[in-house]
Amino acid sequence: SYVLTQPPSVSVAPGKTARITCGGNDIGSKRVHWYRQKPGQAPVLVLYYDSDRPLGIPERFSGFNAGSAATLTLSGVEAGDEADYYCQVWDSSADVWVFGGGTKLTVL
Amino acid sequence: EVQLVESGGGLIQPGGSLTLSCAVSGFAVSSNYMSWVRQAPGKGLEWVSIIYAGGNTYYADSVKGRFTISRDSSKNTLYLQMSSLRAEDTAFYYCARADTQAFDYWGQGTLVTVSS
């Protein structure tokens, strides 16, 4: 089965740029989607199709996907960005949806 | 306004059965890909099952043969029938709409606890 690998944690100072990676075999050939989940809340889609933002998601969120890793970049990090972030793909070969293990973003 | 509201969670003994519901407003369940995603307390997200607009269904290996996803277009509601429940099925269960492969709308979740 397809596996997505994320770092367990990323820390960043306010105002700086956070980068969260999502590794997978030839992930560049897939479409990657990203979610933010705050404690006690449901996940929220923040990027789809590697880099597209849903309505209401600020331009501070951007994404890139090539080769063996996809990256979520969050610029101008704010205290309110502290959350768990998950990547996700659709594995068309098996018709299964796969999530990464999640990355806890800490704002120092 | 789009809303997804799950219900049916609770405490169930190992080996028992439970059916979760997800009442949807704002779009037609039968015209969309609808899914269940679960999250064990303190753990990450795990995809469970999906039903396509055409009716095809797919399951994670961890629940295949034990869980059944279905929908009722007259009630605009998604269901998840769970049987032979195990302790490792303990989780918050979210229903979500899948659009262009991503889950764009989510419910708030319902907690299923499997314990004796």
PDB file of C-alpha atoms in Angstrom:
ATOM      1  CA  SER A   1       0.000   0.000   0.000  1.00  0.00           C
ATOM      2  CA  TYR A   2       1.070   3.550  -0.669  1.00  0.00           C
ATOM      3  CA  VAL A   3       2.761   5.342   2.234  1.00  0.00           C
ATOM      4  CA  LEU A   4       3.105   9.074   2.894  1.00  0.00           C
ATOM      5  CA  THR A   5       5.818  10.195   5.311  1.00  0.00           C
ATOM      6  CA  GLN A   6       5.714  13.482   7.221  1.00  0.00           C
ATOM      7  CA  PRO A   7       8.033  14.824   9.934  1.00  0.00           C
ATOM      8  CA  PRO A   8       6.307  14.550  13.325  1.00  0.00           C
ATOM      9  CA  SER A   9       7.003  18.165  14.189  1.00  0.00           C
ATOM     10  CA  VAL A  10       8.143  21.473  12.743  1.00  0.00           C
ATOM     11  CA  SER A  11       8.894  24.597  14.756  1.00  0.00           C
ATOM     12  CA  VAL A  12       9.071  28.141  13.456  1.00  0.00           C
ATOM     13  CA  ALA A  13       9.306  31.645  14.877  1.00  0.00           C
ATOM     14  CA  PRO A  14       6.456  34.087  14.288  1.00  0.00           C
ATOM     15  CA  GLY A  15       6.733  35.906  10.987  1.00  0.00           C
ATOM     16  CA  LYS A  16       9.042  33.289   9.503  1.00  0.00           C
ATOM     17  CA  THR A  17       8.351  30.617   6.900  1.00  0.00           C
ATOM     18  CA  ALA A  18       7.395  27.052   7.767  1.00  0.00           C
ATOM     19  CA  ARG A  19       7.886  24.179   5.354  1.00  0.00           C
ATOM     20  CA  ILE A  20       6.239  20.819   5.900  1.00  0.00           C
ATOM     21  CA  THR A  21       7.230  17.936   3.676  1.00  0.00           C
ATOM     22  CA  CYS A  22       5.307  14.881   2.574  1.00  0.00           C
ATOM     23  CA  GLY A  23       7.330  12.059   1.072  1.00  0.00           C
ATOM     24  CA  GLY A  24       6.094   9.212  -1.073  1.00  0.00           C
ATOM     25  CA  ASN A  25       7.233   6.991  -3.903  1.00  0.00           C
ATOM     26  CA  ASP A  26       6.999   9.085  -7.089  1.00  0.00           C
ATOM     27  CA  ILE A  27       4.577  11.394  -5.299  1.00  0.00           C
ATOM     28  CA  GLY A  28       5.226  13.955  -8.015  1.00  0.00           C
ATOM     29  CA  SER A  29       3.006  11.881 -10.281  1.00  0.00           C
ATOM     30  CA  LYS A  30       0.093  12.220  -7.864  1.00  0.00           C
ATOM     31  CA  ARG A  31      -2.054  15.125  -6.733  1.00  0.00           C
ATOM     32  CA  VAL A  32      -1.400  16.082  -3.115  1.00  0.00           C
ATOM     33  CA  HIS A  33      -3.890  17.718  -0.796  1.00  0.00           C
ATOM     34  CA  TRP A  34      -3.215  19.327   2.573  1.00  0.00           C
ATOM     35  CA  TYR A  35      -5.357  19.750   5.692  1.00  0.00           C
ATOM     36  CA  ARG A  36      -5.017  21.747   8.884  1.00  0.00           C
ATOM     37  CA  GLN A  37      -6.522  20.436  12.103  1.00  0.00           C
ATOM     38  CA  LYS A  38      -6.670  22.391  15.308  1.00  0.00           C
ATOM     39  CA  PRO A  39      -7.302  20.644  18.656  1.00  0.00           C
ATOM     40  CA  GLY A  40     -10.883  19.507  19.053  1.00  0.00           C
ATOM     41  CA  GLN A  41     -11.826  20.503  15.529  1.00  0.00           C
ATOM     42  CA  ALA A  42     -12.411  18.725  12.244  1.00  0.00           C
ATOM     43  CA  PRO A  43      -9.744  18.951   9.547  1.00  0.00           C
ATOM     44  CA  VAL A  44      -9.914  21.823   7.081  1.00  0.00           C
ATOM     45  CA  LEU A  45      -8.694  21.621   3.488  1.00  0.00           C
ATOM     46  CA  VAL A  46      -6.005  24.271   2.933  1.00  0.00           C
ATOM     47  CA  LEU A  47      -4.488  23.162  -0.401  1.00  0.00           C
ATOM     48  CA  TYR A  48      -5.719  20.832  -3.132  1.00  0.00           C
ATOM     49  CA  TYR A  49      -4.137  19.620  -6.348  1.00  0.00           C
ATOM     50  CA  ASP A  50      -0.673  20.354  -4.937  1.00  0.00           C
ATOM     51  CA  SER A  51      -1.007  24.137  -4.769  1.00  0.00           C
ATOM     52  CA  ASP A  52      -4.568  25.372  -5.263  1.00  0.00           C
ATOM     53  CA  ARG A  53      -6.206  27.209  -2.378  1.00  0.00           C
ATOM     54  CA  PRO A  54      -9.877  26.786  -1.474  1.00  0.00           C
ATOM     55  CA  LEU A  55     -11.902  29.931  -0.988  1.00  0.00           C
ATOM     56  CA  GLY A  56     -11.002  31.634   2.260  1.00  0.00           C
ATOM     57  CA  ILE A  57      -7.505  30.187   2.557  1.00  0.00           C
ATOM     58  CA  PRO A  58      -4.924  33.020   2.578  1.00  0.00           C
ATOM     59  CA  GLU A  59      -2.140  33.378   0.030  1.00  0.00           C
ATOM     60  CA  ARG A  60       0.342  32.624   2.818  1.00  0.00           C
ATOM     61  CA  PHE A  61      -0.355  28.955   2.051  1.00  0.00           C
ATOM     62  CA  SER A  62       1.442  27.551  -0.982  1.00  0.00           C
ATOM     63  CA  GLY A  63       2.465  24.148  -2.202  1.00  0.00           C
ATOM     64  CA  PHE A  64       4.802  22.317  -4.537  1.00  0.00           C
ATOM     65  CA  ASN A  65       5.060  18.718  -5.587  1.00  0.00           C
ATOM     66  CA  ALA A  66       7.779  17.002  -7.595  1.00  0.00           C
ATOM     67  CA  GLY A  67       9.802  13.836  -7.517  1.00  0.00           C
ATOM     68  CA  SER A  68       9.566  12.101  -4.189  1.00  0.00           C
ATOM     69  CA  ALA A  69       8.285  14.926  -1.995  1.00  0.00           C
ATOM     70  CA  ALA A  70       5.524  17.485  -1.755  1.00  0.00           C
ATOM     71  CA  THR A  71       5.895  20.610   0.377  1.00  0.00           C
ATOM     72  CA  LEU A  72       3.433  22.851   2.119  1.00  0.00           C
ATOM     73  CA  THR A  73       4.885  26.300   2.675  1.00  0.00           C
ATOM     74  CA  LEU A  74       3.348  28.707   5.137  1.00  0.00           C
ATOM     75  CA  SER A  75       4.807  32.197   5.068  1.00  0.00           C
ATOM     76  CA  GLY A  76       4.465  34.880   7.709  1.00  0.00           C
ATOM     77  CA  VAL A  77       3.574  32.306  10.351  1.00  0.00           C
ATOM     78  CA  GLU A  78       1.200  33.455  13.079  1.00  0.00           C
ATOM     79  CA  ALA A  79       0.378  31.990  16.473  1.00  0.00           C
ATOM     80  CA  GLY A  80      -2.992  30.930  15.065  1.00  0.00           C
ATOM     81  CA  ASP A  81      -1.251  28.663  12.564  1.00  0.00           C
ATOM     82  CA  GLU A  82      -0.326  26.222  15.308  1.00  0.00           C
ATOM     83  CA  ALA A  83      -2.030  22.990  14.332  1.00  0.00           C
ATOM     84  CA  ASP A  84      -1.525  19.529  12.928  1.00  0.00           C
ATOM     85  CA  TYR A  85      -1.071  19.404   9.161  1.00  0.00           C
ATOM     86  CA  TYR A  86      -1.793  16.330   7.057  1.00  0.00           C
ATOM     87  CA  CYS A  87      -1.024  15.517   3.450  1.00  0.00           C
ATOM     88  CA  GLN A  88      -3.253  13.183   1.455  1.00  0.00           C
ATOM     89  CA  VAL A  89      -3.332  11.519  -1.959  1.00  0.00           C
ATOM     90  CA  TRP A  90      -5.643   9.276  -3.916  1.00  0.00           C
ATOM     91  CA  ASP A  91      -3.939   6.040  -4.883  1.00  0.00           C
ATOM     92  CA  SER A  92      -5.671   5.331  -8.167  1.00  0.00           C
ATOM     93  CA  SER A  93      -4.048   1.908  -8.532  1.00  0.00           C
ATOM     94  CA  ALA A  94      -6.049   0.613  -5.575  1.00  0.00           C
ATOM     95  CA  ASP A  95      -8.844   3.197  -5.248  1.00  0.00           C
ATOM     96  CA  VAL A  96      -7.787   4.088  -1.730  1.00  0.00           C
ATOM     97  CA  TRP A  97      -7.244   7.432  -0.088  1.00  0.00           C
ATOM     98  CA  VAL A  98      -4.054   7.807   1.930  1.00  0.00           C
ATOM     99  CA  PHE A  99      -3.102  10.289   4.645  1.00  0.00           C
ATOM    100  CA  GLY A 100       0.331  11.113   5.917  1.00  0.00           C
ATOM    101  CA  GLY A 101       1.001  10.676   9.609  1.00  0.00           C
ATOM    102  CA  GLY A 102       0.661  14.385  10.300  1.00  0.00           C
ATOM    103  CA  THR A 103       3.029  17.168  11.331  1.00  0.00           C
ATOM    104  CA  LYS A 104       2.556  19.278  14.432  1.00  0.00           C
ATOM    105  CA  LEU A 105       3.451  22.874  13.651  1.00  0.00           C
ATOM    106  CA  THR A 106       4.659  24.803  16.701  1.00  0.00           C
ATOM    107  CA  VAL A 107       5.015  28.575  16.629  1.00  0.00           C
ATOM    108  CA  LEU A 108       7.828  29.516  18.995  1.00  0.00           C
TER     109      LEU A 108
ATOM    110  CA  GLU B   1     -24.970  26.505   3.699  1.00  0.00           C
ATOM    111  CA  VAL B   2     -23.232  23.136   3.666  1.00  0.00           C
ATOM    112  CA  GLN B   3     -23.521  21.058   6.831  1.00  0.00           C
ATOM    113  CA  LEU B   4     -22.548  17.495   7.666  1.00  0.00           C
ATOM    114  CA  VAL B   5     -23.729  16.178  11.017  1.00  0.00           C
ATOM    115  CA  GLU B   6     -22.637  12.785  12.267  1.00  0.00           C
ATOM    116  CA  SER B   7     -24.484  10.772  14.876  1.00  0.00           C
ATOM    117  CA  GLY B   8     -24.674   7.260  16.250  1.00  0.00           C
ATOM    118  CA  GLY B   9     -21.399   7.031  18.109  1.00  0.00           C
ATOM    119  CA  GLY B  10     -21.106   5.628  21.602  1.00  0.00           C
ATOM    120  CA  LEU B  11     -19.694   2.889  23.782  1.00  0.00           C
ATOM    121  CA  ILE B  12     -19.893  -0.609  22.310  1.00  0.00           C
ATOM    122  CA  GLN B  13     -18.462  -3.916  23.416  1.00  0.00           C
ATOM    123  CA  PRO B  14     -15.864  -5.751  21.334  1.00  0.00           C
ATOM    124  CA  GLY B  15     -17.551  -7.868  18.702  1.00  0.00           C
ATOM    125  CA  GLY B  16     -20.579  -5.611  18.645  1.00  0.00           C
ATOM    126  CA  SER B  17     -22.181  -3.628  15.847  1.00  0.00           C
ATOM    127  CA  LEU B  18     -22.980   0.039  15.392  1.00  0.00           C
ATOM    128  CA  THR B  19     -24.315   2.220  12.593  1.00  0.00           C
ATOM    129  CA  LEU B  20     -23.170   5.796  12.111  1.00  0.00           C
ATOM    130  CA  SER B  21     -25.195   8.389  10.234  1.00  0.00           C
ATOM    131  CA  CYS B  22     -24.162  11.597   8.527  1.00  0.00           C
ATOM    132  CA  ALA B  23     -27.003  13.969   7.709  1.00  0.00           C
ATOM    133  CA  VAL B  24     -26.056  16.347   4.918  1.00  0.00           C
ATOM    134  CA  SER B  25     -27.525  19.677   3.869  1.00  0.00           C
ATOM    135  CA  GLY B  26     -26.400  21.972   1.078  1.00  0.00           C
ATOM    136  CA  PHE B  27     -25.665  19.341  -1.559  1.00  0.00           C
ATOM    137  CA  ALA B  28     -26.948  15.936  -2.664  1.00  0.00           C
ATOM    138  CA  VAL B  29     -25.211  12.935  -1.142  1.00  0.00           C
ATOM    139  CA  SER B  30     -26.122  10.774  -4.114  1.00  0.00           C
ATOM    140  CA  SER B  31     -24.408  13.137  -6.592  1.00  0.00           C
ATOM    141  CA  ASN B  32     -21.096  13.289  -4.774  1.00  0.00           C
ATOM    142  CA  TYR B  33     -18.290  11.070  -3.563  1.00  0.00           C
ATOM    143  CA  MET B  34     -18.835  10.615   0.180  1.00  0.00           C
ATOM    144  CA  SER B  35     -16.364   9.186   2.617  1.00  0.00           C
ATOM    145  CA  TRP B  36     -15.684   8.228   6.208  1.00  0.00           C
ATOM    146  CA  VAL B  37     -12.388   9.141   7.845  1.00  0.00           C
ATOM    147  CA  ARG B  38     -11.481   8.218  11.390  1.00  0.00           C
ATOM    148  CA  GLN B  39      -9.003   9.410  13.974  1.00  0.00           C
ATOM    149  CA  ALA B  40      -8.041   7.456  17.057  1.00  0.00           C
ATOM    150  CA  PRO B  41      -7.627   9.718  20.103  1.00  0.00           C
ATOM    151  CA  GLY B  42      -4.287  11.495  19.850  1.00  0.00           C
ATOM    152  CA  LYS B  43      -3.465   9.860  16.523  1.00  0.00           C
ATOM    153  CA  GLY B  44      -3.546  10.798  12.841  1.00  0.00           C
ATOM    154  CA  LEU B  45      -6.232  10.635  10.201  1.00  0.00           C
ATOM    155  CA  GLU B  46      -7.113   7.289   8.627  1.00  0.00           C
ATOM    156  CA  TRP B  47      -9.319   6.920   5.567  1.00  0.00           C
ATOM    157  CA  VAL B  48     -12.002   4.280   6.117  1.00  0.00           C
ATOM    158  CA  SER B  49     -14.361   4.065   3.167  1.00  0.00           C
ATOM    159  CA  ILE B  50     -15.872   5.899   0.213  1.00  0.00           C
ATOM    160  CA  ILE B  51     -18.970   5.625  -1.935  1.00  0.00           C
ATOM    161  CA  TYR B  52     -18.861   7.067  -5.430  1.00  0.00           C
ATOM    162  CA  ALA B  53     -21.729   8.946  -7.011  1.00  0.00           C
ATOM    163  CA  GLY B  54     -22.266   5.910  -9.240  1.00  0.00           C
ATOM    164  CA  GLY B  55     -22.525   3.635  -6.211  1.00  0.00           C
ATOM    165  CA  ASN B  56     -19.145   1.915  -6.226  1.00  0.00           C
ATOM    166  CA  THR B  57     -17.731   1.436  -2.746  1.00  0.00           C
ATOM    167  CA  TYR B  58     -14.181   1.043  -1.492  1.00  0.00           C
ATOM    168  CA  TYR B  59     -12.696   0.263   1.911  1.00  0.00           C
ATOM    169  CA  ALA B  60      -9.442   0.401   3.791  1.00  0.00           C
ATOM    170  CA  ASP B  61      -7.958  -3.036   4.362  1.00  0.00           C
ATOM    171  CA  SER B  62      -8.358  -2.548   8.121  1.00  0.00           C
ATOM    172  CA  VAL B  63     -12.167  -2.520   7.855  1.00  0.00           C
ATOM    173  CA  LYS B  64     -12.855  -4.534   4.705  1.00  0.00           C
ATOM    174  CA  GLY B  65     -15.459  -7.198   5.337  1.00  0.00           C
ATOM    175  CA  ARG B  66     -16.567  -5.614   8.619  1.00  0.00           C
ATOM    176  CA  PHE B  67     -17.790  -2.144   7.610  1.00  0.00           C
ATOM    177  CA  THR B  68     -20.368  -1.189   4.968  1.00  0.00           C
ATOM    178  CA  ILE B  69     -20.894   2.296   3.571  1.00  0.00           C
ATOM    179  CA  SER B  70     -24.262   3.256   2.136  1.00  0.00           C
ATOM    180  CA  ARG B  71     -26.494   6.250   1.513  1.00  0.00           C
ATOM    181  CA  ASP B  72     -30.167   7.179   1.445  1.00  0.00           C
ATOM    182  CA  SER B  73     -30.905   9.834  -1.153  1.00  0.00           C
ATOM    183  CA  SER B  74     -34.413  10.452   0.218  1.00  0.00           C
ATOM    184  CA  LYS B  75     -32.922  11.403   3.585  1.00  0.00           C
ATOM    185  CA  ASN B  76     -29.724  12.846   2.071  1.00  0.00           C
ATOM    186  CA  THR B  77     -27.807  10.811   4.612  1.00  0.00           C
ATOM    187  CA  LEU B  78     -24.626   8.742   4.546  1.00  0.00           C
ATOM    188  CA  TYR B  79     -24.205   5.659   6.726  1.00  0.00           C
ATOM    189  CA  LEU B  80     -21.466   3.432   8.020  1.00  0.00           C
ATOM    190  CA  GLN B  81     -22.484   0.040   9.333  1.00  0.00           C
ATOM    191  CA  MET B  82     -19.791  -1.362  11.553  1.00  0.00           C
ATOM    192  CA  SER B  83     -19.676  -4.939  12.780  1.00  0.00           C
ATOM    193  CA  SER B  84     -17.204  -7.204  14.575  1.00  0.00           C
ATOM    194  CA  LEU B  85     -15.868  -4.097  16.263  1.00  0.00           C
ATOM    195  CA  ARG B  86     -12.430  -4.189  17.833  1.00  0.00           C
ATOM    196  CA  ALA B  87     -10.652  -2.005  20.371  1.00  0.00           C
ATOM    197  CA  GLU B  88      -8.548  -0.586  17.554  1.00  0.00           C
ATOM    198  CA  ASP B  89     -11.715   0.773  15.901  1.00  0.00           C
ATOM    199  CA  THR B  90     -12.023   3.269  18.757  1.00  0.00           C
ATOM    200  CA  ALA B  91     -11.881   6.688  17.102  1.00  0.00           C
ATOM    201  CA  PHE B  92     -13.656   9.836  16.112  1.00  0.00           C
ATOM    202  CA  TYR B  93     -15.438   9.114  12.845  1.00  0.00           C
ATOM    203  CA  TYR B  94     -15.829  11.976  10.380  1.00  0.00           C
ATOM    204  CA  CYS B  95     -17.909  12.019   7.242  1.00  0.00           C
ATOM    205  CA  ALA B  96     -16.539  14.103   4.411  1.00  0.00           C
ATOM    206  CA  ARG B  97     -17.273  14.987   0.817  1.00  0.00           C
ATOM    207  CA  ALA B  98     -14.577  14.127  -1.702  1.00  0.00           C
ATOM    208  CA  ASP B  99     -14.273  16.605  -4.564  1.00  0.00           C
ATOM    209  CA  THR B 100     -11.420  16.424  -7.103  1.00  0.00           C
ATOM    210  CA  GLN B 101      -9.800  13.760  -4.877  1.00  0.00           C
ATOM    211  CA  ALA B 102      -9.676  16.058  -1.837  1.00  0.00           C
ATOM    212  CA  PHE B 103     -12.060  16.165   1.119  1.00  0.00           C
ATOM    213  CA  ASP B 104     -13.544  19.636   0.985  1.00  0.00           C
ATOM    214  CA  TYR B 105     -16.360  19.449   3.531  1.00  0.00           C
ATOM    215  CA  TRP B 106     -16.192  17.639   6.867  1.00  0.00           C
ATOM    216  CA  GLY B 107     -18.542  16.970   9.720  1.00  0.00           C
ATOM    217  CA  GLN B 108     -17.579  17.528  13.340  1.00  0.00           C
ATOM    218  CA  GLY B 109     -17.224  13.819  14.045  1.00  0.00           C
ATOM    219  CA  THR B 110     -18.779  11.244  16.342  1.00  0.00           C
ATOM    220  CA  LEU B 111     -16.829   9.196  18.867  1.00  0.00           C
ATOM    221  CA  VAL B 112     -16.950   5.415  18.828  1.00  0.00           C
ATOM    222  CA  THR B 113     -15.452   3.660  21.831  1.00  0.00           C
ATOM    223  CA  VAL B 114     -15.018  -0.100  21.693  1.00  0.00           C
ATOM    224  CA  SER B 115     -14.456  -1.433  25.172  1.00  0.00           C
ATOM    225  CA  SER B 116     -15.767  -4.002  27.593  1.00  0.00           C
TER     226      SER B 116
END
